[in-house]
Short mmCIF file of C-alpha atoms and ligand atoms in Angstrom, two decimals:
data_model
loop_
_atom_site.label_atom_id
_atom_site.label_comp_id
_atom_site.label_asym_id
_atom_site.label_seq_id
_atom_site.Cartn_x
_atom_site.Cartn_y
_atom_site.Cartn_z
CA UNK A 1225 28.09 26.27 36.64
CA UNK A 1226 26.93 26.18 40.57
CA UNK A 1227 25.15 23.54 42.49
CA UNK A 1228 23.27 23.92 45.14
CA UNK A 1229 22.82 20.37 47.06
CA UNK A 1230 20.94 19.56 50.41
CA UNK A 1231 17.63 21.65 48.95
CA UNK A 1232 14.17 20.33 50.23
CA UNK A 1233 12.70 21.77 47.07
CA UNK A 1234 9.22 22.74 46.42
CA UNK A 1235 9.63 23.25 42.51
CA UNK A 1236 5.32 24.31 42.41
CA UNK A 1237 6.17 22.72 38.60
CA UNK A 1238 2.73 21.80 36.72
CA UNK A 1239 -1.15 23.34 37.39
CA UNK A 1240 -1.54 22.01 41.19
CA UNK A 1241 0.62 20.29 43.69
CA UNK A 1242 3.68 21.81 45.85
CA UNK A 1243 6.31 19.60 43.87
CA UNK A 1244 7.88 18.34 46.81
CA UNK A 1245 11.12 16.46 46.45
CA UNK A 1246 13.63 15.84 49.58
CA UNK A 1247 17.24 15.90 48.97
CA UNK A 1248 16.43 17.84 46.14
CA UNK A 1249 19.41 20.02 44.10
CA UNK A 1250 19.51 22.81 41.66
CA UNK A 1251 22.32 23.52 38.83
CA UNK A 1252 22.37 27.14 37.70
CA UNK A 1253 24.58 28.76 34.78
CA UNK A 1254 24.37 32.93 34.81
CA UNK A 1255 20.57 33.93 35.58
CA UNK A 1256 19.19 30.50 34.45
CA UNK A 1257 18.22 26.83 35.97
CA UNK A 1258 19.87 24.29 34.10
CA UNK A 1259 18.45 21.50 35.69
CA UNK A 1260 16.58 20.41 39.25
CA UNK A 1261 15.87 17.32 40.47
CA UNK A 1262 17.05 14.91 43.41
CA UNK A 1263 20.60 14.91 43.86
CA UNK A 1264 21.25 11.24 42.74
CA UNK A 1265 20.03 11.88 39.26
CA UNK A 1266 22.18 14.42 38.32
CA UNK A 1267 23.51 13.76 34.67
CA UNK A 1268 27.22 12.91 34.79
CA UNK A 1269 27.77 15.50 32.39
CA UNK A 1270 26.11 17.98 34.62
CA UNK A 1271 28.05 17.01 37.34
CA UNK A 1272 31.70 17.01 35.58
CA UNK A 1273 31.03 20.92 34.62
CA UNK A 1274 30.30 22.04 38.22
CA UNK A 1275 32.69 24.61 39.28
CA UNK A 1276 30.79 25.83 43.04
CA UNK A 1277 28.90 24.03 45.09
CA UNK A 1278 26.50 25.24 47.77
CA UNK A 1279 25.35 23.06 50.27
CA UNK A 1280 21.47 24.58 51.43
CA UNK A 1281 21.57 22.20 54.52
CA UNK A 1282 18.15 20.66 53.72
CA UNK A 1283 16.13 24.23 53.93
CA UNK A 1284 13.01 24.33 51.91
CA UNK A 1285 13.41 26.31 48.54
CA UNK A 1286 10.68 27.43 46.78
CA UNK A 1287 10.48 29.91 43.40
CA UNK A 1288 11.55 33.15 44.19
CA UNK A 1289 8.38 35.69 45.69
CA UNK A 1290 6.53 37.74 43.29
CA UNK A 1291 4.79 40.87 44.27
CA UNK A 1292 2.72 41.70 41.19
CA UNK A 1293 0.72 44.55 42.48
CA UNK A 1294 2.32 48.02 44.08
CA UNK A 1295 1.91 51.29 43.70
CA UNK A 1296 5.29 52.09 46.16
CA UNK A 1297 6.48 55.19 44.68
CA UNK A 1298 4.50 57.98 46.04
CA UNK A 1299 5.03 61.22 48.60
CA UNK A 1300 3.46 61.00 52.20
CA UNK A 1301 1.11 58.95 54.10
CA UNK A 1302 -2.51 58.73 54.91
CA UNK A 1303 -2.79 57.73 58.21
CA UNK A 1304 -4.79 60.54 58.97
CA UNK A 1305 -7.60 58.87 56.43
CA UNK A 1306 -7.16 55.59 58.22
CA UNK A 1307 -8.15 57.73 61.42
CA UNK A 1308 -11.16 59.02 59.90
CA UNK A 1309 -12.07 55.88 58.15
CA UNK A 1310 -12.25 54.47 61.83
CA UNK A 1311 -14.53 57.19 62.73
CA UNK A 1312 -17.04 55.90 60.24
CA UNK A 1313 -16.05 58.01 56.67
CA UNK A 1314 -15.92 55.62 54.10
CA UNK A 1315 -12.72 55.79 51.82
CA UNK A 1316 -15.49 56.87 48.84
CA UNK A 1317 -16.35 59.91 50.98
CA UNK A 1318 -13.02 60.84 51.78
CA UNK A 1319 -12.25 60.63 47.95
CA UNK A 1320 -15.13 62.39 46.60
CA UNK A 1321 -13.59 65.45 49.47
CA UNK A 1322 -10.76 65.70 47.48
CA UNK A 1323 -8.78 63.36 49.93
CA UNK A 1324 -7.15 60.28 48.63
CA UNK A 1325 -6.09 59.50 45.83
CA UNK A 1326 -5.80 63.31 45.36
CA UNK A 1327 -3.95 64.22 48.50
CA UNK A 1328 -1.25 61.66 47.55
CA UNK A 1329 -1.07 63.18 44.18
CA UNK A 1330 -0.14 66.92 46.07
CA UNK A 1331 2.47 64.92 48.03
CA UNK A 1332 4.04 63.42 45.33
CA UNK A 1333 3.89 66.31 43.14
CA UNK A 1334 5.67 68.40 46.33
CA UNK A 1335 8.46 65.63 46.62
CA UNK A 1336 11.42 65.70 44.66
CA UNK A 1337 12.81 62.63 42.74
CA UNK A 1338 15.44 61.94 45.52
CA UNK A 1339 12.88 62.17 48.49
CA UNK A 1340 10.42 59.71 46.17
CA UNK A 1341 13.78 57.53 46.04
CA UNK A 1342 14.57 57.25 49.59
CA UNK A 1343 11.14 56.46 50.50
CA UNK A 1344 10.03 54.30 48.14
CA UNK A 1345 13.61 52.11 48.51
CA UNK A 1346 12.78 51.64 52.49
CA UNK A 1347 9.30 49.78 51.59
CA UNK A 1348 10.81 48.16 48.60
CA UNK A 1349 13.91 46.62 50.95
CA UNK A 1350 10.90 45.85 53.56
CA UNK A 1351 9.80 43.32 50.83
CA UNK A 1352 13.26 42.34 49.72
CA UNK A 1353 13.91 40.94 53.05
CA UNK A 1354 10.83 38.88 53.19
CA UNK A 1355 12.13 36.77 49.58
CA UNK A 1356 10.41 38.97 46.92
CA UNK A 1357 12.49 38.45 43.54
CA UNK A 1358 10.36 40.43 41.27
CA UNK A 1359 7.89 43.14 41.99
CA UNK A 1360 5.48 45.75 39.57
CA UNK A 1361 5.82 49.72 40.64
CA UNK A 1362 2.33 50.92 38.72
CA UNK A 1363 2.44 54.93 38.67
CA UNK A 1364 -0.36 56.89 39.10
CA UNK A 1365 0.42 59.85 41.97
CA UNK A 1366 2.01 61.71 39.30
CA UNK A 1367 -0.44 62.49 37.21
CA UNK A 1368 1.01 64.75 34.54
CA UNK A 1369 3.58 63.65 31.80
CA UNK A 1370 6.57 64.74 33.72
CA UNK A 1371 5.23 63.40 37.54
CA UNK A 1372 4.31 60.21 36.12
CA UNK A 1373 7.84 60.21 34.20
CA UNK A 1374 9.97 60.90 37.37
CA UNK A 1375 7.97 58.10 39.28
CA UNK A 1376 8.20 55.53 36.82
CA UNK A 1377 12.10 56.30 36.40
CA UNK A 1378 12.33 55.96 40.68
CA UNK A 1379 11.13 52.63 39.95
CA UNK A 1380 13.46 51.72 37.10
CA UNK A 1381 16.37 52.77 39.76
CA UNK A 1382 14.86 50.70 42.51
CA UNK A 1383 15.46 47.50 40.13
CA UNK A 1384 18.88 48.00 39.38
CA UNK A 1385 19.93 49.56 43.21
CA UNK A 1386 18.17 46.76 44.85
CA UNK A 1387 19.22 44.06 42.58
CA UNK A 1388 15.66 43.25 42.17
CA UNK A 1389 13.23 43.03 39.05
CA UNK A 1390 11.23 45.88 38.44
CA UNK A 1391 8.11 45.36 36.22
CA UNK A 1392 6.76 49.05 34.95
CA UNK A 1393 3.13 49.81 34.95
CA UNK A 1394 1.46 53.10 34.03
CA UNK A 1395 -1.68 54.37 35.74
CA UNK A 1396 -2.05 57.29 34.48
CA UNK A 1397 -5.99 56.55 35.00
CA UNK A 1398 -5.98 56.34 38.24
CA UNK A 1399 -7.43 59.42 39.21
CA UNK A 1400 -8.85 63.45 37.82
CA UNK A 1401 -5.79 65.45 38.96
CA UNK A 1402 -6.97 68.98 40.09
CA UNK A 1403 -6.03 70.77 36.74
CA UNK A 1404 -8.60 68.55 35.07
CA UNK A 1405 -11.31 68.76 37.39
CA UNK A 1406 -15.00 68.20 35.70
CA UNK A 1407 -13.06 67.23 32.51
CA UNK A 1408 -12.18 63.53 32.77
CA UNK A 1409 -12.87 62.68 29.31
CA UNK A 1410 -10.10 65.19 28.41
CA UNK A 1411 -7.69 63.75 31.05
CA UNK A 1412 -7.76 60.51 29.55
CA UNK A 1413 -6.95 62.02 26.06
CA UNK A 1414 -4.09 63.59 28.07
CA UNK A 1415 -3.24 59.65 29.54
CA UNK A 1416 -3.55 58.56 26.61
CA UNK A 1417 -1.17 60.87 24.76
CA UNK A 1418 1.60 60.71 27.12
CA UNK A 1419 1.82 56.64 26.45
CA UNK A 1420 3.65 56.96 23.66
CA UNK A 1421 6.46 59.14 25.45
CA UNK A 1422 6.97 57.05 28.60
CA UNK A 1423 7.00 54.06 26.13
CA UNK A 1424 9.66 55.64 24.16
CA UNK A 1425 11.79 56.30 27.88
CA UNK A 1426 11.41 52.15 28.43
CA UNK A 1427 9.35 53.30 31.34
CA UNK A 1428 6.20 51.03 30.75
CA UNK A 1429 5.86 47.58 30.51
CA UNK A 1430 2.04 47.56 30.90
CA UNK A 1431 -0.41 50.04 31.04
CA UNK A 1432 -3.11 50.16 33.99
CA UNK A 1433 -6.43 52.05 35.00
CA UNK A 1434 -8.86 52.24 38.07
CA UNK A 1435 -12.12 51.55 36.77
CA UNK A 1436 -14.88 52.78 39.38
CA UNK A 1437 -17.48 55.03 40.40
CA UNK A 1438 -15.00 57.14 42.05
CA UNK A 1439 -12.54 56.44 39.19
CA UNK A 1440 -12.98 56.12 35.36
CA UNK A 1441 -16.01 54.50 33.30
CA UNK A 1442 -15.65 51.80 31.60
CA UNK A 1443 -15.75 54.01 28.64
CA UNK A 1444 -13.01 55.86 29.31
CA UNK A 1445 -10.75 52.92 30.29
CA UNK A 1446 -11.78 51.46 26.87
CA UNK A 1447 -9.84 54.58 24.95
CA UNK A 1448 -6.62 53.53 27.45
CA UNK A 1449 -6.71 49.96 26.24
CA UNK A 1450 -6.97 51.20 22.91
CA UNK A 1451 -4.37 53.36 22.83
CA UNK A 1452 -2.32 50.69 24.92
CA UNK A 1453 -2.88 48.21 22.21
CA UNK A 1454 -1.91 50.65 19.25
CA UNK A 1455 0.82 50.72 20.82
CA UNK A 1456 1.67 47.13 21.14
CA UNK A 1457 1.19 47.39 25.49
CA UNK A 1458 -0.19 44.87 27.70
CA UNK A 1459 -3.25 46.45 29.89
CA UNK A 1460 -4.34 45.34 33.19
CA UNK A 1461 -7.12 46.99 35.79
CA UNK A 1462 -8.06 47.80 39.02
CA UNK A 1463 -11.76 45.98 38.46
CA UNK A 1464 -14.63 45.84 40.56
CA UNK A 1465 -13.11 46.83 43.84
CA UNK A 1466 -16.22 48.85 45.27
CA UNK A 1467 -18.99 48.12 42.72
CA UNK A 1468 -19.32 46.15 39.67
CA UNK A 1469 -19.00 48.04 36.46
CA UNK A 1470 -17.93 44.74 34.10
CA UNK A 1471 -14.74 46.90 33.89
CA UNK A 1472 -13.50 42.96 33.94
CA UNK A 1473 -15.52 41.83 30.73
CA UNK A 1474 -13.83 44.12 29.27
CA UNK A 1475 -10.21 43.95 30.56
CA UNK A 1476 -11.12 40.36 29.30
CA UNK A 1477 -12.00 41.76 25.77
CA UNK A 1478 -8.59 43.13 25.36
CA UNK A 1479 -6.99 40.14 26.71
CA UNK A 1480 -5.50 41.78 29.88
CA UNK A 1481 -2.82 40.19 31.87
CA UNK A 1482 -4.55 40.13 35.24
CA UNK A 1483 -7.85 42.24 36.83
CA UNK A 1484 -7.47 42.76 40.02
CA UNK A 1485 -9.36 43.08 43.05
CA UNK A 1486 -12.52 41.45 42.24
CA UNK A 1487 -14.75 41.91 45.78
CA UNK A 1488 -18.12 42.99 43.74
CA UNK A 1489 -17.00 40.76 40.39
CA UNK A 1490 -20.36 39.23 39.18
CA UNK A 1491 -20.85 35.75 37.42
CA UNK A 1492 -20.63 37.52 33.89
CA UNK A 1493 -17.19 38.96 35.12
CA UNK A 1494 -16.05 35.10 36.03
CA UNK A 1495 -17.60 33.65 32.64
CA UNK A 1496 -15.39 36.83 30.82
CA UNK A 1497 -12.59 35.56 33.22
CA UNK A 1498 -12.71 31.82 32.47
CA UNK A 1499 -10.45 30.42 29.81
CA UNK A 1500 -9.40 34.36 28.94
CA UNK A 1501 -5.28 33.76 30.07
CA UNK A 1502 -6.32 36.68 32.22
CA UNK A 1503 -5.08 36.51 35.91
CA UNK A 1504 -7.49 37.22 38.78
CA UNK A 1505 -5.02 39.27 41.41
CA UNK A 1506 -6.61 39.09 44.82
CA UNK A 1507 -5.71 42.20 47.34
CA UNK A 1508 -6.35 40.96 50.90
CA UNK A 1509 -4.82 43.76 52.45
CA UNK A 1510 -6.83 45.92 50.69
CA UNK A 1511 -9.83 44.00 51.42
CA UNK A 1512 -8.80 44.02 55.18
CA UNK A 1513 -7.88 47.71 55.36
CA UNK A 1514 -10.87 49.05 53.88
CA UNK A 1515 -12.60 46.89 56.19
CA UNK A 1516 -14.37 45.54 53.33
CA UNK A 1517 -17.10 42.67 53.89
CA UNK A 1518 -17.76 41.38 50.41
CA UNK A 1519 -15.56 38.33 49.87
CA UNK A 1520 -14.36 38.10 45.81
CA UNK A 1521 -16.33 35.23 44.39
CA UNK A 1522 -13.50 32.80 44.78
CA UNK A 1523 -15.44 29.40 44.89
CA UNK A 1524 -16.74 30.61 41.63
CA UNK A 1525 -13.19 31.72 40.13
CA UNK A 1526 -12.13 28.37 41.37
CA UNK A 1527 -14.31 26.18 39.80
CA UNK A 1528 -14.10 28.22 36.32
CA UNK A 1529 -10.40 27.37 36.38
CA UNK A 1530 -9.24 31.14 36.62
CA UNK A 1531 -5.62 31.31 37.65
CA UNK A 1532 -5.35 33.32 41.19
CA UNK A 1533 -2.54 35.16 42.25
CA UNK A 1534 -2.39 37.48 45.50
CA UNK A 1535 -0.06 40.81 46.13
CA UNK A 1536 0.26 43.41 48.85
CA UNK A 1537 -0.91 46.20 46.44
CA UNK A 1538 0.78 48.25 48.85
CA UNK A 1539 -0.30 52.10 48.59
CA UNK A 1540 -0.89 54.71 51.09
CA UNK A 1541 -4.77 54.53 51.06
CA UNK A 1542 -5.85 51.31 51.17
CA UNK A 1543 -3.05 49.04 51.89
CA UNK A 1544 -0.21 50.27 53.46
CA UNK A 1545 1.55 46.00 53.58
CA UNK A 1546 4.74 45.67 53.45
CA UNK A 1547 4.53 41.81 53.79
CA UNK A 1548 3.90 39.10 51.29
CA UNK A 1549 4.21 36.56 53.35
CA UNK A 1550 1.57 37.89 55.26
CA UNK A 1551 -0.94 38.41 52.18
CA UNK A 1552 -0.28 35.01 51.73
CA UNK A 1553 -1.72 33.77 55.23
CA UNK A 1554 -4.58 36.28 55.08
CA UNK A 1555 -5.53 35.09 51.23
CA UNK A 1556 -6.16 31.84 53.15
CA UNK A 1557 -7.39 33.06 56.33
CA UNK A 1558 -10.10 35.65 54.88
CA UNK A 1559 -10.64 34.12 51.38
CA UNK A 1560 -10.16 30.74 51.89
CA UNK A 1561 -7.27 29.81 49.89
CA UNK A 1562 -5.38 26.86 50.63
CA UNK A 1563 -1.80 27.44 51.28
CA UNK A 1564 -0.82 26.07 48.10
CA UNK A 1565 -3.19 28.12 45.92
CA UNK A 1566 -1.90 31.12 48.21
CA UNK A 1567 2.20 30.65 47.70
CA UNK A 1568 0.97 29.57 43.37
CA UNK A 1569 -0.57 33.09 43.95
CA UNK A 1570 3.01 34.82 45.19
CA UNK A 1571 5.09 32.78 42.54
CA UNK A 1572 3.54 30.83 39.41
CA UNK A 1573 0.25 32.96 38.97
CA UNK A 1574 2.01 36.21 39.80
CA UNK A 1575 4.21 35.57 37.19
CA UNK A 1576 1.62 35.30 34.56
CA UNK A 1577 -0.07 38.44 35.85
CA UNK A 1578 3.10 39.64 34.45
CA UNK A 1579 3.23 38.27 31.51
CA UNK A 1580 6.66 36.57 32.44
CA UNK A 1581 6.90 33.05 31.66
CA UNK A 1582 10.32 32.50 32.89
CA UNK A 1583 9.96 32.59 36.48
CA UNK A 1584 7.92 31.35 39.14
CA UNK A 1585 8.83 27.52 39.22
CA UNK A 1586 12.06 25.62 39.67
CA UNK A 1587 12.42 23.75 36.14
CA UNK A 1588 14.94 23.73 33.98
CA UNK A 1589 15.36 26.87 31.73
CA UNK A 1590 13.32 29.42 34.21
CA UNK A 1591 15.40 31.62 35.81
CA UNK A 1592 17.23 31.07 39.12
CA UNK A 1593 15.32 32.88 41.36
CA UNK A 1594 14.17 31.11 44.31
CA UNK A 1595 14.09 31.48 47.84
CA UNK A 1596 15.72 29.69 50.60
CA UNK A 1597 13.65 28.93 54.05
CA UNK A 1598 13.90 28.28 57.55
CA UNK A 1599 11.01 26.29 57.44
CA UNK A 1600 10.24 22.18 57.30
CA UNK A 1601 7.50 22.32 54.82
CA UNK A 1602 5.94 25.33 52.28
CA UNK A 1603 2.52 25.49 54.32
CA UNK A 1604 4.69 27.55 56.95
CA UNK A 1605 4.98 30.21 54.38
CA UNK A 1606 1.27 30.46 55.14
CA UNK A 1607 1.10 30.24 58.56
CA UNK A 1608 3.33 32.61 60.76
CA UNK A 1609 1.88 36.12 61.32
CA UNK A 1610 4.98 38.13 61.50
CA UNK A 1611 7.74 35.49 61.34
CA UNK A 1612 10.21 36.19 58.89
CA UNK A 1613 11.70 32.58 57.91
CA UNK A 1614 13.55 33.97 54.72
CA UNK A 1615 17.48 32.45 55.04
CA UNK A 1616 18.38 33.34 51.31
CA UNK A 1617 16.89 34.77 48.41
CA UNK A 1618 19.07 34.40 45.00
CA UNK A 1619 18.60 36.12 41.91
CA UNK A 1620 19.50 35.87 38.64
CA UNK A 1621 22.14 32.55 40.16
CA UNK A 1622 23.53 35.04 42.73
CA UNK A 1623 22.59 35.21 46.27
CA UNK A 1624 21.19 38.97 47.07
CA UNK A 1625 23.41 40.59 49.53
CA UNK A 1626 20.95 43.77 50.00
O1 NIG B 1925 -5.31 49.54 44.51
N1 NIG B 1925 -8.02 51.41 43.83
C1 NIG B 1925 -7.21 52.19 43.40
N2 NIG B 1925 -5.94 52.24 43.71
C2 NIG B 1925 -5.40 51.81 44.95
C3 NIG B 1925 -5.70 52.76 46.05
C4 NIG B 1925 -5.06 54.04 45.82
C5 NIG B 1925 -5.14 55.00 46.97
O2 NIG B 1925 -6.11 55.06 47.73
O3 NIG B 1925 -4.17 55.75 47.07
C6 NIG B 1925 -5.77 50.38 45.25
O4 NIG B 1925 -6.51 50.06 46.19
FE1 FE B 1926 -3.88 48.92 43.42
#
């Protein structure tokens, strides 16, 4: 049993509030919290069983970070797109030229599984250093059974080689690979057929889709959630990021973990949203890279009570962050978060995005991941642009070394 003393904790425990408690302490046994509270409290017999001690030197400790939206496996870069997009093509345009989506799908299919590896390890460490604990790898540059397989087994890898959680999610409906062109309805039978195969691998924890204009109808992302839920799979979606389809209503209808995005999400979507258990994952940096100007209806998510969490979504296209901390500061900065809905957004609410309810507050019987700061008070976690104040993350009860 290990107790770590001089912790200025931040537990986030309950619906609102930071949970502040100076001269806080933890006790952890293996991967789990046994207890937290301040330090003169501790139950005697608690404190007879202690075998280490760790004194955190009064540093703030919050839950560990949770990035609950990436698509980090995937071959190349775009930053030729981001060029063009500055000269005035919109990122629709460029898609409906057979550019993005697409020309990350050539890359990835051109890659092999070791060159996937190696590149998608450097962005996941990039993370890693910043305090992330847990983090979801979707799929979708694959595209066929056995691209979609490799990528979703680099992320399994990642997990265990960075000593970090790895949450699985297939998007196969993310895009019409070439071979399918003019026959998306056929595609998706395709998606949906290879489910049951990267299922039977462990490869998917929950299955996603882009539903959009330049993506799949709303239609078509119905047969995926059906085909998820035969097979007893949590769905998610990429909802209402450059129109409003009420791709959300019906996320909501099959009781999705999270929808995410949200910038064109109409008061129907927030009514489907309120009081669903559904997550609403907000994407600033895809919001900022796009150059998008249509806020997500926050004030209204707000006041219907709908749980908010925030990720990097990093991807080559349309948000290349490698920084949580800094999705956190611009989830206040462009869409008016407060700091303490925007760290609930990296921790607590990401967590229920992924359907994991033991992580994302310090309380007794969650797992011991949190994250140890250089920082006086959790609002700073907001507030530098850039600054990295992470001193220790620990996983699982053991301090991560990589
Ligand atoms: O979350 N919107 C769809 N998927 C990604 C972008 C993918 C890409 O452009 O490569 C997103 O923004
Ligand atoms: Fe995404």
């Amino acid at each position: 049993m290990k107790l770590w003393t001089q912790a200025h904790l931040a537990t986030l425990t309950g619906e609102s509030g930071w949970g502040l408690l100076e001269h806080g302490a933890l006790v952890s046994e293996g991967e789990h919290l046994l207890w937290v509270g301040a330090l003169d409290q501790l139950p005697h017999e608690l404190a007879t069983q202690i075998d280490t001690q760790q004194d955190l030197g009064g540093a703030l400790v919050t839950p560990g970070l949770i990035d609950a939206h990436t698509h980090l496996v995937y071959g190349g870069l775009r930053a030729n797109e981001f060029e063009q997009r500055l000269q005035g093509a919109s990122y629709e345009d460029i898609a409906k030229a057979g550019g993005g989506i697409r020309s990350t799908v050539t890359a990835t299919r051109a890659a092999s599984e070791a060159q996937l590896y190696d590149a998608a390890a450097k962005r996941l460490q990039a993370l890693l250093n910043e305090g992330v604990t847990t983090v979801e790898i979707k799929s979708g540059y694959g595209l066929s059974l056995d691209a979609e397989l490799a990528c979703l087994r680099v992320a399994q890898r990642l997990g265990t080689a960075l000593n970090v959680d790895v949450r699985k999610t297939y998007l196969g409906a993310h895009a019409v690979p070439p071979e399918f062109a003019g026959r998306a309805d056929a595609y998706v039978d395709a998606v949906c057929g290879w489910m049951a195969a990267l299922q039977q691998q462990g490869l998917v924890d929950a299955v996603d889709a882009f539903c959009e204009g330049i993506g799949f109808t709303v239609a078509q992302t119905r047969r995926v959630f059906e085909t998820a839920r035969g097979l007893g799979l949590p769905v998610k979606l990429h909802a209402e990021q450059l129109s409003d389809l009420g791709g959300t209503q019906l996320a909501c209808e099959f009781g999705a973990l999270s929808c995410d995005h949200l910038e064109y999400l109409s008061p129907a979507g927030v009514q489907a949203l309120a009081g669903s258990g559904s997550v609403a994952t907000l994407l600033p940096g895809a919001y900022y890279f796009l150059r998008e100007t249509k806020l997500p209806p926050i004030q209204a998510l707000r006041e219907a009570g709908v749980p908010m969490a925030i990720a990097t979504d990093h991807n080559p296209g349309t948000s290349p962050a490698l920084s949580l901390l800094l999705m956190i500061n611009m989830a206040c900065t462009l869409f008016r978060l407060t700091p303490e809905e925007a760290v609930r957004g990296a921790t607590i609410n990401a967590a229920r995005a992924l359907g994991l309810k033991d992580r994302g507050q310090l309380q007794a019987g969650q797992r011991a991941d949190f994250c140890v700061w250089d920082a006086a008070h959790p609002n700073e976690l907001a507030y530098f642009l850039g600054r990295n104040p992470l001193l220790l993350a620990v996983r699982g009860g053991q301090i991560r070394t990589t």
